[in-house]
Amino acid sequence: MCGRVCASGQVCSGGTCVTSCAAGLSDCGGSCRDLQSDRGHCGVCGRVCASGQVCSAGACVTSCATGLNDCSGSCRDLQSDRGHCGMCGRVCASGQVCSGGTCVVSCTAGLTNCSGSCRDVQNDRAHCGMCGRACATGQVCAAGMCVTSCTAGLTDCGGSCRDVQSDNANCGACGRACAAGQVCSAGACVTSCAAGQTNCTGSCRDLQSDRAHCGACGRVCASGQRCSSGVCVTSCATGQTDCSGSCRDLQTDRAHCGACGRVCASGQVCSAGACVVSCVAGQTNCSGTCRDLTSDGAHCGACGRACAAGQVCSGSACVVSCATGQTDCSGSCRDLQTDRTNCGACGRACASGQVCSAGACVVSCATGQTNCSGTCRDPTSDEAHCGMCGRACASGQVCSNSACVVSCATGQTNCSGTCRDLRNDRTNCGACGRVCASGQVCANSACVVSCATGQTNCSGTCRDLTSDRTNCGACGRVCASGQVCANSACVVSCATGQTNCSGTCRDLQTDNNHCGACGRVCATGTLCSNGSCALTCGAGITNCSGTCRDLTSDRANCGACGRACGSLQTCRASVCVNL
């Protein structure tokens, strides 16, 4: 008040006589001054700005920087200045601070009380990292550190690095503030945050990757750390990239699509590192990001449904560990045999135009597989792409011969929801998840260099083209529904002397894997002769690659092992004759 003189050794700060100035203010001849905005003490005590100038960030300029307002020659932040809160000259009462342009008792989460002003010490260049620490001329404040320029994904708004995608006071552009009750999401003022984001004091934040709000609003990661899956870590997990202190998935993040800071246009989403109009088959648009709900730990089964700490997402459900045949890649269960963003190893992405087949990036899918949005899938057994891309089987079902069924057909095994033939599947050879080495194929449940006589290598799997309904007569030739494969031809029913075993015609008298009955496999060292497993073949029968054959009448082995008669021929007395 007029005439109230402070005692010797005291200064005047905030209308009160105190022993020393509060943080952020300087003692100029017994008066506490803000050298960042006081035009009579601009930058240093006693430096007066010329007529027509104002003091902005400690320098005399013609006009205030973006985000500040000219209040009688002093540039003020009306969002946080308790002497000009919401408008010039509006002073907050004793004990109050200014937050978001309103006088309140304490600062909101994410802001710090610096001498009665709520400050964001993560990006305020006058209070960078802590109250009163001002950045030097030409520097800005980014993640609580003074730097020469803002990092990728942030914008210099009047000396403060701001994320214009989520900053309520700088939404879409510096100085564009959202109205009361609105929040900033993807650079636009909206009524509420999109799925997967949280309203933190008027700003939509991704608590999974925002280092200033990691796991919870206002939880700031320490210097040198970044935020990964809601936890502060020293380095990003496999498959994620450090973008200005936040771990980002460049394959799906529309604000960092393919590279840090590359933002997809309005109406677009990020899929496989490219901005596209809509998500590919098998993925779902979750607030502008394409997500695989079958394996994404942050969107498991539905957008925004995050698995608890220590859990991963497998088959759209949160589980403690991944199912057989899948690998935990930063909290998401991935099939390294077919996932083009994790091909052969977590984080190994295939180049544009390539797909992932058997753990290797190739130009196109192998025979018998289909390109489903850049991933090679076997529609005859893939639970998420059963019969066609994107057709997922219901909970409790598996995919067998391109159809969703309650359980696998005879001769097949349920491997993490997919029906597999352990006798010839090179990615599940003899047991679920047992993968044959490069150059090997799977024959009779064992990894071998080449297929046995009478079988053909179809994309790394040994197949009997005479009886396999998914490879009938040729690799990849699938018999229609209701048909079986007999003597390399698709027919309605099996020929005389053969039995339909799960859609494949088998000779129960000689088939080592179906001896006497479908699915009855002879032990190692024995052969199937006349429907019984024996040490050797019976009289008049020949051992052809582990199966006893009658060369006098077997049209697939007529006169010699592997010598097949033509489509319209039969075998009589070891000779192929026309029907």
Coordinates of C-alpha atoms in Angstrom, one line a residue, residues 23-564:
A23 CA 12.3 -17.9 -6.9
G24 CA 12.1 -16.4 -10.3
L25 CA 12.4 -12.8 -9.0
S26 CA 15.5 -10.6 -8.6
D27 CA 16.4 -8.0 -6.0
C28 CA 16.7 -4.7 -7.9
G29 CA 17.5 -2.0 -5.3
G30 CA 15.1 -3.4 -2.7
S31 CA 12.3 -4.3 -5.1
C32 CA 11.7 -7.9 -6.3
R33 CA 11.5 -7.8 -10.1
D34 CA 10.7 -10.4 -12.8
L35 CA 13.6 -9.8 -15.3
Q36 CA 11.7 -11.9 -17.9
S37 CA 8.8 -9.4 -18.2
D38 CA 9.5 -6.1 -16.3
R39 CA 10.1 -3.4 -19.0
G40 CA 11.9 -1.3 -16.3
H41 CA 14.2 -4.1 -15.5
C42 CA 14.3 -6.2 -18.7
G43 CA 17.0 -9.0 -18.5
V44 CA 19.0 -7.2 -15.8
C45 CA 18.2 -4.7 -13.1
G46 CA 17.8 -1.1 -14.4
R47 CA 17.6 -2.0 -18.1
V48 CA 14.6 0.0 -19.3
C49 CA 12.9 -0.8 -22.6
A50 CA 12.5 2.0 -25.1
S51 CA 9.2 3.7 -25.8
G52 CA 6.8 1.4 -27.7
Q53 CA 8.7 -1.7 -26.6
V54 CA 7.8 -4.5 -24.1
C55 CA 9.8 -7.0 -22.2
S56 CA 9.5 -10.5 -23.4
A57 CA 11.6 -13.4 -22.1
G58 CA 14.2 -10.9 -20.8
A59 CA 14.6 -9.0 -24.1
C60 CA 13.1 -5.7 -25.2
V61 CA 11.0 -6.3 -28.3
T62 CA 8.3 -4.5 -30.3
S63 CA 5.6 -7.1 -29.4
C64 CA 5.1 -10.0 -27.0
A65 CA 5.9 -13.6 -28.1
T66 CA 3.2 -16.1 -29.0
G67 CA 1.3 -17.1 -25.9
L68 CA 2.0 -13.9 -23.9
N69 CA 0.0 -10.7 -23.6
D70 CA 1.1 -7.0 -23.3
C71 CA 0.0 -5.8 -19.9
S72 CA 1.1 -2.1 -19.6
G73 CA 4.4 -2.8 -21.3
S74 CA 5.1 -6.2 -19.6
C75 CA 4.6 -9.5 -21.4
R76 CA 2.5 -11.7 -19.3
D77 CA 1.3 -15.3 -19.5
L78 CA -2.4 -15.0 -18.5
Q79 CA -2.6 -18.8 -18.0
S80 CA -0.1 -18.8 -15.0
D81 CA 0.7 -15.2 -13.9
R82 CA -1.0 -14.7 -10.5
G83 CA -0.7 -10.9 -10.9
H84 CA -2.5 -11.1 -14.3
C85 CA -4.6 -14.3 -14.1
G86 CA -6.9 -14.7 -17.0
M87 CA -6.7 -11.0 -17.9
C88 CA -4.3 -8.1 -17.3
G89 CA -4.5 -6.7 -13.7
R90 CA -6.5 -9.6 -12.2
V91 CA -4.5 -10.5 -9.0
C92 CA -5.0 -13.8 -7.2
A93 CA -5.8 -13.6 -3.5
S94 CA -3.1 -14.4 -0.9
G95 CA -2.5 -18.1 -0.8
Q96 CA -3.8 -18.7 -4.3
V97 CA -1.9 -19.4 -7.6
C98 CA -2.9 -19.0 -11.2
S99 CA -3.5 -22.2 -13.1
G100 CA -5.1 -22.2 -16.6
G101 CA -6.1 -18.6 -16.3
T102 CA -8.0 -19.2 -13.0
C103 CA -7.1 -18.4 -9.4
V104 CA -7.0 -21.6 -7.4
V105 CA -5.6 -22.8 -4.1
S106 CA -2.9 -25.1 -5.7
C107 CA -1.5 -26.0 -9.1
T108 CA -3.1 -28.9 -11.1
A109 CA -1.2 -32.1 -11.9
G110 CA 1.8 -31.6 -14.1
L111 CA 2.4 -27.9 -13.0
T112 CA 4.6 -26.5 -10.3
N113 CA 4.0 -23.5 -8.0
C114 CA 6.8 -21.1 -8.7
S115 CA 6.3 -18.1 -6.5
G116 CA 2.6 -18.1 -6.9
S117 CA 2.6 -19.0 -10.6
C118 CA 1.8 -22.4 -11.9
R119 CA 4.6 -23.4 -14.3
D120 CA 5.2 -26.4 -16.6
V121 CA 8.9 -27.0 -15.7
Q122 CA 9.1 -29.4 -18.6
N123 CA 8.9 -26.7 -21.3
D124 CA 8.9 -23.2 -19.6
R125 CA 12.1 -21.5 -20.6
A126 CA 12.0 -19.2 -17.5
H127 CA 11.5 -22.2 -15.2
C128 CA 13.2 -25.1 -17.0
G129 CA 13.5 -28.2 -14.9
M130 CA 13.0 -26.3 -11.7
C131 CA 11.6 -22.9 -10.6
G132 CA 13.8 -20.0 -11.5
R133 CA 16.2 -21.8 -13.9
A134 CA 16.0 -19.6 -17.0
C135 CA 17.3 -20.8 -20.4
A136 CA 20.0 -18.6 -22.1
T137 CA 19.2 -16.4 -25.0
G138 CA 18.5 -18.5 -28.2
Q139 CA 17.6 -21.6 -26.2
V140 CA 14.2 -23.2 -25.5
C141 CA 13.1 -25.6 -22.8
A142 CA 12.4 -29.2 -23.9
A143 CA 11.7 -32.0 -21.4
G144 CA 13.1 -29.9 -18.5
M145 CA 16.4 -29.2 -20.3
C146 CA 17.6 -26.0 -22.0
V147 CA 18.4 -26.9 -25.6
T148 CA 19.2 -24.9 -28.8
S149 CA 16.0 -26.1 -30.6
C150 CA 12.9 -28.2 -29.9
T151 CA 13.2 -32.0 -30.5
A152 CA 11.1 -33.8 -33.2
G153 CA 7.4 -33.7 -32.5
L154 CA 7.5 -30.4 -30.5
T155 CA 7.1 -26.8 -31.6
D156 CA 8.8 -23.6 -30.4
C157 CA 6.0 -21.5 -29.0
G158 CA 7.6 -18.3 -27.7
G159 CA 10.6 -20.1 -26.3
S160 CA 8.7 -23.1 -24.9
C161 CA 8.6 -26.4 -26.6
R162 CA 5.0 -27.5 -27.0
D163 CA 3.3 -30.6 -28.3
V164 CA 0.6 -29.0 -30.5
Q165 CA -1.1 -32.4 -30.8
S166 CA -2.1 -32.4 -27.1
D167 CA -1.3 -29.0 -25.5
N168 CA -4.6 -27.3 -24.5
A169 CA -3.1 -23.8 -24.7
N170 CA -1.4 -24.5 -28.1
C171 CA -3.7 -26.9 -29.9
G172 CA -2.8 -27.4 -33.5
A173 CA -0.9 -24.1 -33.5
C174 CA 1.0 -21.9 -31.1
G175 CA -1.4 -19.7 -29.0
R176 CA -4.6 -21.5 -30.1
A177 CA -6.3 -22.3 -26.8
C178 CA -9.2 -24.7 -26.4
A179 CA -12.4 -23.4 -24.8
A180 CA -13.4 -24.1 -21.3
G181 CA -14.5 -27.8 -20.9
Q182 CA -12.5 -28.8 -24.0
V183 CA -9.3 -30.8 -24.4
C184 CA -6.7 -31.0 -27.1
S185 CA -6.6 -34.3 -29.0
A186 CA -4.6 -34.9 -32.2
G187 CA -4.3 -31.1 -32.7
A188 CA -8.0 -30.4 -32.4
C189 CA -10.1 -29.1 -29.6
V190 CA -12.7 -31.8 -28.6
T191 CA -15.1 -32.4 -25.8
S192 CA -13.4 -35.6 -24.5
C193 CA -10.2 -37.5 -25.3
A194 CA -10.1 -40.3 -27.8
A195 CA -9.8 -43.9 -26.8
G196 CA -6.3 -44.8 -25.4
Q197 CA -5.7 -41.2 -24.1
T198 CA -6.4 -39.6 -20.8
N199 CA -7.4 -36.0 -19.9
C200 CA -4.5 -34.6 -17.9
T201 CA -5.5 -31.1 -16.9
G202 CA -7.1 -30.3 -20.2
S203 CA -4.6 -32.1 -22.4
C204 CA -5.1 -35.5 -23.9
R205 CA -2.1 -37.6 -23.0
D206 CA -1.0 -41.2 -24.0
L207 CA 0.0 -42.5 -20.6
Q208 CA 1.8 -45.4 -22.3
S209 CA 4.4 -43.2 -24.0
D210 CA 4.3 -39.6 -22.6
R211 CA 7.4 -39.1 -20.4
A212 CA 5.7 -36.2 -18.6
H213 CA 2.7 -38.3 -17.8
C214 CA 4.0 -41.9 -17.7
G215 CA 1.5 -44.4 -16.4
A216 CA -0.4 -41.6 -14.6
C217 CA -1.1 -37.9 -15.0
G218 CA 1.8 -35.8 -13.8
R219 CA 4.2 -38.7 -13.3
V220 CA 7.4 -37.4 -14.9
C221 CA 10.3 -39.7 -16.0
A222 CA 13.7 -38.7 -14.6
S223 CA 16.3 -37.1 -16.8
G224 CA 17.7 -39.6 -19.4
Q225 CA 14.6 -41.9 -19.1
R226 CA 11.8 -42.3 -21.5
C227 CA 8.3 -43.8 -21.2
S228 CA 7.5 -47.3 -22.5
S229 CA 4.2 -49.0 -21.9
G230 CA 3.5 -46.7 -18.9
V231 CA 6.8 -47.3 -17.2
C232 CA 9.9 -45.1 -17.0
V233 CA 12.8 -47.0 -18.6
T234 CA 16.4 -46.2 -19.6
S235 CA 15.8 -47.4 -23.2
C236 CA 12.9 -48.3 -25.4
A237 CA 11.7 -51.9 -25.8
T238 CA 12.3 -53.8 -29.0
G239 CA 10.0 -52.6 -31.8
Q240 CA 9.8 -49.0 -30.4
T241 CA 11.8 -45.9 -31.1
D242 CA 12.8 -43.0 -28.8
C243 CA 11.1 -39.9 -30.2
S244 CA 12.0 -37.0 -27.9
G245 CA 11.9 -39.1 -24.8
S246 CA 8.7 -41.0 -25.6
C247 CA 8.8 -44.6 -26.9
R248 CA 6.8 -44.8 -30.1
D249 CA 5.7 -47.6 -32.4
L250 CA 6.5 -46.1 -35.8
Q251 CA 4.4 -48.9 -37.4
T252 CA 1.1 -47.7 -35.9
D253 CA 1.5 -44.2 -34.2
R254 CA -0.2 -41.6 -36.5
A255 CA 1.8 -38.8 -34.8
H256 CA 5.1 -40.6 -35.6
C257 CA 4.2 -42.8 -38.7
G258 CA 7.3 -44.4 -40.2
A259 CA 9.6 -41.7 -38.6
C260 CA 9.6 -39.5 -35.5
G261 CA 7.5 -36.4 -36.0
R262 CA 5.8 -37.6 -39.2
V263 CA 2.1 -36.9 -38.6
C264 CA -0.7 -38.4 -40.7
A265 CA -3.2 -36.0 -42.2
S266 CA -6.7 -35.6 -40.8
G267 CA -8.8 -38.7 -41.6
Q268 CA -5.8 -40.9 -42.1
V269 CA -4.4 -43.7 -39.8
C270 CA -0.9 -45.2 -39.5
S271 CA -0.6 -48.8 -40.8
A272 CA 2.8 -50.6 -41.2
G273 CA 4.6 -47.2 -41.0
A274 CA 2.6 -45.5 -43.8
C275 CA -0.3 -43.1 -43.6
V276 CA -3.4 -44.6 -45.2
V277 CA -7.1 -43.8 -45.4
S278 CA -8.2 -47.0 -43.5
C279 CA -6.7 -50.0 -41.7
V280 CA -5.8 -53.2 -43.6
A281 CA -7.7 -56.4 -43.0
G282 CA -7.1 -57.9 -39.5
Q283 CA -6.5 -54.5 -37.9
T284 CA -8.8 -52.0 -36.2
N285 CA -8.8 -48.2 -36.2
C286 CA -8.2 -47.2 -32.5
S287 CA -8.3 -43.3 -32.4
G288 CA -6.4 -43.0 -35.7
T289 CA -4.0 -45.8 -35.1
C290 CA -4.3 -49.3 -36.7
R291 CA -4.1 -52.0 -34.0
D292 CA -4.1 -55.8 -34.1
L293 CA -6.6 -56.5 -31.3
T294 CA -5.4 -60.2 -31.2
S295 CA -1.9 -59.3 -30.0
D296 CA -1.6 -55.6 -28.9
G297 CA -1.0 -55.3 -25.2
A298 CA -2.5 -51.8 -25.0
H299 CA -5.6 -52.7 -27.1
C300 CA -6.3 -56.4 -26.3
G301 CA -9.6 -57.6 -27.7
A302 CA -11.0 -54.0 -27.9
C303 CA -9.6 -50.5 -28.4
G304 CA -8.1 -49.1 -25.1
R305 CA -8.3 -52.4 -23.2
A306 CA -4.8 -52.6 -21.8
C307 CA -3.3 -55.8 -20.2
A308 CA -2.1 -55.5 -16.6
A309 CA 1.6 -55.3 -15.8
G310 CA 3.3 -58.6 -16.5
Q311 CA 0.7 -59.8 -18.9
V312 CA 0.7 -60.1 -22.7
C313 CA -2.1 -60.2 -25.3
S314 CA -2.6 -63.5 -27.0
G315 CA -5.7 -64.3 -29.1
S316 CA -7.4 -61.1 -27.9
A317 CA -7.1 -62.1 -24.3
C318 CA -4.7 -60.9 -21.6
V319 CA -2.6 -63.8 -20.4
V320 CA 0.5 -64.3 -18.2
S321 CA 2.6 -65.6 -21.1
C322 CA 2.3 -66.2 -24.9
A323 CA 0.9 -69.3 -26.3
T324 CA 3.1 -71.9 -27.9
G325 CA 4.5 -70.7 -31.3
Q326 CA 4.3 -67.0 -30.3
T327 CA 6.9 -64.7 -28.8
D328 CA 6.5 -61.8 -26.3
C329 CA 7.6 -58.7 -28.2
S330 CA 7.3 -55.8 -25.8
G331 CA 4.1 -57.0 -24.3
S332 CA 2.5 -58.2 -27.6
C333 CA 2.4 -61.9 -28.6
R334 CA 3.7 -62.2 -32.1
D335 CA 4.1 -65.0 -34.6
L336 CA 7.6 -64.5 -35.8
Q337 CA 6.9 -66.9 -38.7
T338 CA 4.3 -64.6 -40.4
D339 CA 4.4 -61.1 -38.7
R340 CA 6.0 -58.7 -41.2
T341 CA 6.7 -56.1 -38.4
N342 CA 8.4 -58.9 -36.3
C343 CA 9.7 -61.3 -38.9
G344 CA 12.1 -63.9 -37.5
A345 CA 12.8 -61.7 -34.6
C346 CA 11.1 -59.0 -32.5
G347 CA 11.3 -55.6 -34.2
R348 CA 12.7 -56.9 -37.5
A349 CA 10.3 -55.3 -40.1
C350 CA 10.0 -56.4 -43.7
A351 CA 10.7 -53.8 -46.4
S352 CA 7.9 -52.2 -48.3
G353 CA 6.3 -54.7 -50.8
Q354 CA 7.6 -57.7 -48.8
V355 CA 5.7 -60.2 -46.7
C356 CA 6.9 -62.5 -43.9
S357 CA 6.9 -66.2 -44.7
A358 CA 8.5 -68.9 -42.4
G359 CA 10.3 -66.1 -40.5
A360 CA 11.9 -64.6 -43.6
C361 CA 11.1 -61.4 -45.6
V362 CA 10.1 -62.4 -49.2
V363 CA 8.5 -60.7 -52.1
S364 CA 5.4 -62.9 -52.1
C365 CA 3.9 -65.8 -50.1
A366 CA 4.9 -69.4 -50.5
T367 CA 2.6 -71.9 -52.2
G368 CA -0.4 -72.7 -50.0
Q369 CA -0.3 -69.4 -48.2
T370 CA -2.2 -66.1 -48.8
N371 CA -1.0 -62.5 -48.4
C372 CA -3.2 -61.0 -45.7
S373 CA -2.3 -57.3 -45.3
G374 CA 1.4 -58.0 -45.7
T375 CA 1.5 -61.2 -43.6
C376 CA 1.6 -64.7 -45.1
R377 CA -1.2 -66.8 -43.7
D378 CA -2.4 -70.4 -44.2
P379 CA -6.2 -70.1 -44.5
T380 CA -6.6 -73.8 -44.0
S381 CA -5.4 -73.6 -40.3
D382 CA -5.0 -70.0 -39.2
E383 CA -7.6 -69.2 -36.5
A384 CA -7.5 -65.4 -37.3
H385 CA -7.8 -65.9 -41.0
C386 CA -9.8 -69.1 -41.4
G387 CA -10.8 -69.8 -45.1
M388 CA -10.1 -66.1 -46.0
C389 CA -8.2 -63.1 -44.7
G390 CA -9.7 -61.5 -41.6
R391 CA -12.2 -64.3 -40.8
A392 CA -11.5 -65.1 -37.2
C393 CA -12.9 -68.1 -35.4
A394 CA -15.0 -67.6 -32.3
S395 CA -13.6 -68.1 -28.8
G396 CA -13.1 -71.8 -28.1
Q397 CA -12.9 -72.7 -31.8
V398 CA -10.0 -73.7 -34.0
C399 CA -9.4 -73.6 -37.7
S400 CA -9.4 -77.0 -39.5
N401 CA -9.4 -77.3 -43.3
S402 CA -10.5 -73.6 -43.7
A403 CA -13.5 -74.0 -41.4
C404 CA -14.0 -73.0 -37.8
V405 CA -14.7 -76.1 -35.6
V406 CA -14.9 -76.9 -31.9
S407 CA -11.9 -79.2 -32.1
C408 CA -9.2 -80.4 -34.6
A409 CA -9.9 -83.2 -37.0
T410 CA -8.3 -86.6 -36.6
G411 CA -4.5 -86.5 -37.3
Q412 CA -4.2 -82.8 -36.4
T413 CA -3.2 -81.1 -33.1
N414 CA -4.4 -77.8 -31.6
C415 CA -1.4 -75.5 -31.5
S416 CA -2.4 -72.2 -29.8
G417 CA -5.8 -72.3 -31.6
T418 CA -4.6 -73.4 -35.0
C419 CA -5.0 -77.0 -36.2
R420 CA -1.6 -78.4 -37.3
D421 CA -0.5 -81.7 -38.8
L422 CA 2.6 -82.4 -36.7
R423 CA 3.7 -85.1 -39.3
N424 CA 4.5 -82.5 -42.1
D425 CA 4.2 -79.0 -40.7
R426 CA 7.8 -77.5 -40.7
T427 CA 6.9 -74.8 -38.2
N428 CA 5.3 -77.4 -35.8
C429 CA 7.2 -80.6 -36.7
G430 CA 6.6 -83.4 -34.2
A431 CA 5.5 -80.9 -31.6
C432 CA 3.8 -77.5 -31.4
G433 CA 6.3 -74.7 -32.0
R434 CA 9.2 -77.0 -33.1
V435 CA 10.5 -75.3 -36.3
C436 CA 12.7 -77.0 -38.8
A437 CA 16.0 -75.3 -39.6
S438 CA 16.5 -73.4 -42.9
G439 CA 16.7 -75.9 -45.8
Q440 CA 14.9 -78.6 -44.0
V441 CA 11.4 -80.0 -44.4
C442 CA 9.1 -81.9 -42.0
A443 CA 8.5 -85.6 -42.9
N444 CA 6.8 -88.0 -40.5
S445 CA 7.2 -85.6 -37.6
A446 CA 11.0 -85.3 -38.1
C447 CA 13.0 -82.5 -39.7
V448 CA 15.0 -83.8 -42.7
V449 CA 17.0 -82.3 -45.6
S450 CA 14.6 -83.6 -48.3
C451 CA 11.2 -85.4 -48.6
A452 CA 10.9 -89.2 -48.6
T453 CA 10.0 -91.0 -51.8
G454 CA 6.4 -90.4 -52.8
Q455 CA 6.2 -87.0 -51.1
T456 CA 6.8 -83.5 -52.5
N457 CA 8.3 -80.4 -50.9
C458 CA 5.5 -77.8 -50.8
S459 CA 7.0 -74.6 -49.3
G460 CA 9.1 -76.5 -46.8
T461 CA 6.4 -79.1 -45.9
C462 CA 6.5 -82.7 -47.2
R463 CA 3.1 -83.5 -48.8
D464 CA 1.6 -86.6 -50.4
L465 CA 0.1 -85.2 -53.5
T466 CA -1.9 -88.4 -54.1
S467 CA -4.0 -88.0 -50.9
D468 CA -3.5 -84.5 -49.4
R469 CA -6.7 -82.5 -50.0
T470 CA -4.9 -79.2 -49.5
N471 CA -2.2 -80.2 -52.0
C472 CA -4.0 -82.6 -54.3
G473 CA -2.0 -83.4 -57.5
A474 CA 0.0 -80.2 -57.1
C475 CA 1.2 -78.0 -54.3
G476 CA -1.5 -75.5 -53.2
R477 CA -4.3 -77.2 -55.1
V478 CA -7.1 -77.5 -52.5
C479 CA -10.1 -79.8 -52.9
A480 CA -13.6 -78.2 -52.6
S481 CA -15.7 -78.6 -49.5
G482 CA -17.1 -82.1 -49.3
Q483 CA -14.3 -83.5 -51.5
V484 CA -11.3 -85.7 -50.7
C485 CA -8.1 -86.3 -52.6
A486 CA -7.7 -89.8 -54.1
N487 CA -4.9 -90.7 -56.4
S488 CA -4.0 -87.0 -57.0
A489 CA -7.6 -86.0 -58.0
C490 CA -10.3 -84.3 -56.0
V491 CA -13.4 -86.6 -55.8
V492 CA -16.6 -86.8 -53.7
S493 CA -15.5 -90.0 -51.9
C494 CA -12.5 -92.2 -51.6
A495 CA -11.6 -94.9 -54.1
T496 CA -12.1 -98.6 -53.2
G497 CA -9.6 -99.8 -50.6
Q498 CA -9.1 -96.3 -49.2
T499 CA -10.7 -94.5 -46.2
N500 CA -11.5 -90.8 -45.6
C501 CA -9.3 -89.6 -42.8
S502 CA -10.1 -86.0 -42.0
G503 CA -10.6 -85.2 -45.7
T504 CA -7.6 -87.2 -47.0
C505 CA -8.0 -90.6 -48.6
R506 CA -5.7 -93.1 -46.8
D507 CA -4.9 -96.9 -47.4
L508 CA -5.3 -98.3 -43.9
Q509 CA -3.6 -101.5 -45.0
T510 CA -0.2 -99.8 -45.8
D511 CA -0.2 -96.2 -44.5
N512 CA 2.4 -95.9 -41.7
N513 CA 0.5 -92.9 -40.2
H514 CA -2.9 -94.5 -40.4
C515 CA -2.4 -98.2 -40.0
G516 CA -5.6 -100.1 -39.5
A517 CA -7.4 -96.9 -38.4
C518 CA -7.2 -93.2 -39.0
G519 CA -4.5 -91.5 -36.9
R520 CA -2.9 -94.8 -35.7
V521 CA 0.8 -94.2 -36.3
C522 CA 3.3 -97.1 -36.4
A523 CA 6.3 -96.8 -34.0
T524 CA 9.7 -96.0 -35.3
G525 CA 11.3 -99.0 -37.0
T526 CA 8.0 -100.7 -37.8
L527 CA 6.0 -100.6 -41.0
C528 CA 2.3 -101.0 -41.8
S529 CA 1.4 -104.3 -43.5
N530 CA -2.1 -105.5 -44.0
G531 CA -3.4 -102.9 -41.4
S532 CA -0.9 -103.9 -38.7
C533 CA 2.4 -102.4 -37.5
A534 CA 5.1 -105.0 -38.1
L535 CA 8.9 -105.0 -38.2
T536 CA 8.9 -105.9 -42.0
C537 CA 6.4 -106.0 -44.9
G538 CA 4.4 -109.2 -45.5
A539 CA 5.0 -111.5 -48.5
G540 CA 4.4 -109.9 -51.8
I541 CA 4.6 -106.4 -50.2
T542 CA 7.4 -103.8 -50.7
N543 CA 8.7 -101.2 -48.3
C544 CA 8.3 -97.8 -50.1
S545 CA 9.7 -95.0 -47.8
G546 CA 8.3 -96.6 -44.6
T547 CA 5.0 -97.7 -46.1
C548 CA 4.3 -101.3 -47.2
R549 CA 3.0 -101.2 -50.9
D550 CA 1.7 -103.9 -53.2
L551 CA 3.5 -103.0 -56.4
T552 CA 1.2 -105.3 -58.5
S553 CA -1.9 -103.2 -57.8
D554 CA -0.9 -99.9 -56.1
R555 CA -1.5 -97.2 -58.8
A556 CA 0.7 -94.7 -56.9
N557 CA 3.5 -97.3 -56.8
C558 CA 2.9 -99.6 -59.9
G559 CA 5.8 -101.9 -60.5
A560 CA 8.2 -99.7 -58.5
C561 CA 8.1 -97.4 -55.5
G562 CA 6.9 -93.9 -56.6
R563 CA 5.9 -94.9 -60.1
A564 CA 2.3 -93.5 -60.4

